[in-house]
Amino acid sequence: MKDYIEERAINIANYIIDHNATVRQTAKQFGISKSTVHKDVTDRLAQINPPLAKEARKVLDINKSERHIRGGLATKEKYLQKQDAKIA
């Protein structure tokens, strides 16, 4: 594996842990795809630094378990904004 990929995987994991970030937020921050973030954290990082991979995985698992709540809140906000626009 190339050095820059290893470094990116470590930086991604640290970002996820430090900011309690989702895959989508991390991908946007680093300018890469969600697939790359996921592959870096789940596959590549496990070979490079297993304890760091495990810690990042914990954050991602929490985010995954809460995503349905975030999605529901986003949908609610969307419809509230549409309703406000109709009133104004």
PDB file of C-alpha atoms in Angstrom, residues 6-34:
ATOM      1  CA  GLU A   6      -1.839   4.842   4.779  1.00  0.00           C
ATOM      2  CA  GLU A   7      -1.462   8.430   5.949  1.00  0.00           C
ATOM      3  CA  ARG A   8      -4.914   9.333   4.589  1.00  0.00           C
ATOM      4  CA  ALA A   9      -6.509   6.360   6.355  1.00  0.00           C
ATOM      5  CA  ILE A  10      -4.972   7.400   9.671  1.00  0.00           C
ATOM      6  CA  ASN A  11      -5.998  11.039   9.176  1.00  0.00           C
ATOM      7  CA  ILE A  12      -9.542   9.976   8.310  1.00  0.00           C
ATOM      8  CA  ALA A  13      -9.820   7.816  11.423  1.00  0.00           C
ATOM      9  CA  ASN A  14      -8.492  10.592  13.637  1.00  0.00           C
ATOM     10  CA  TYR A  15     -10.962  13.055  12.099  1.00  0.00           C
ATOM     11  CA  ILE A  16     -13.882  10.682  12.665  1.00  0.00           C
ATOM     12  CA  ILE A  17     -12.884  10.122  16.279  1.00  0.00           C
ATOM     13  CA  ASP A  18     -12.089  13.766  17.087  1.00  0.00           C
ATOM     14  CA  HIS A  19     -15.207  15.226  15.459  1.00  0.00           C
ATOM     15  CA  ASN A  20     -17.606  12.318  15.971  1.00  0.00           C
ATOM     16  CA  ALA A  21     -18.086  12.635  12.213  1.00  0.00           C
ATOM     17  CA  THR A  22     -20.194  10.585   9.857  1.00  0.00           C
ATOM     18  CA  VAL A  23     -18.839   8.978   6.701  1.00  0.00           C
ATOM     19  CA  ARG A  24     -20.576  11.664   4.640  1.00  0.00           C
ATOM     20  CA  GLN A  25     -19.089  14.530   6.697  1.00  0.00           C
ATOM     21  CA  THR A  26     -15.634  12.964   6.533  1.00  0.00           C
ATOM     22  CA  ALA A  27     -15.835  12.448   2.766  1.00  0.00           C
ATOM     23  CA  LYS A  28     -16.788  16.083   2.281  1.00  0.00           C
ATOM     24  CA  GLN A  29     -13.971  17.292   4.545  1.00  0.00           C
ATOM     25  CA  PHE A  30     -11.314  15.256   2.714  1.00  0.00           C
ATOM     26  CA  GLY A  31     -12.757  15.704  -0.775  1.00  0.00           C
ATOM     27  CA  ILE A  32     -13.098  11.973  -1.402  1.00  0.00           C
ATOM     28  CA  SER A  33     -16.001   9.589  -1.894  1.00  0.00           C
ATOM     29  CA  LYS A  34     -17.950   7.918   0.896  1.00  0.00           C
TER      30      LYS A  34
END
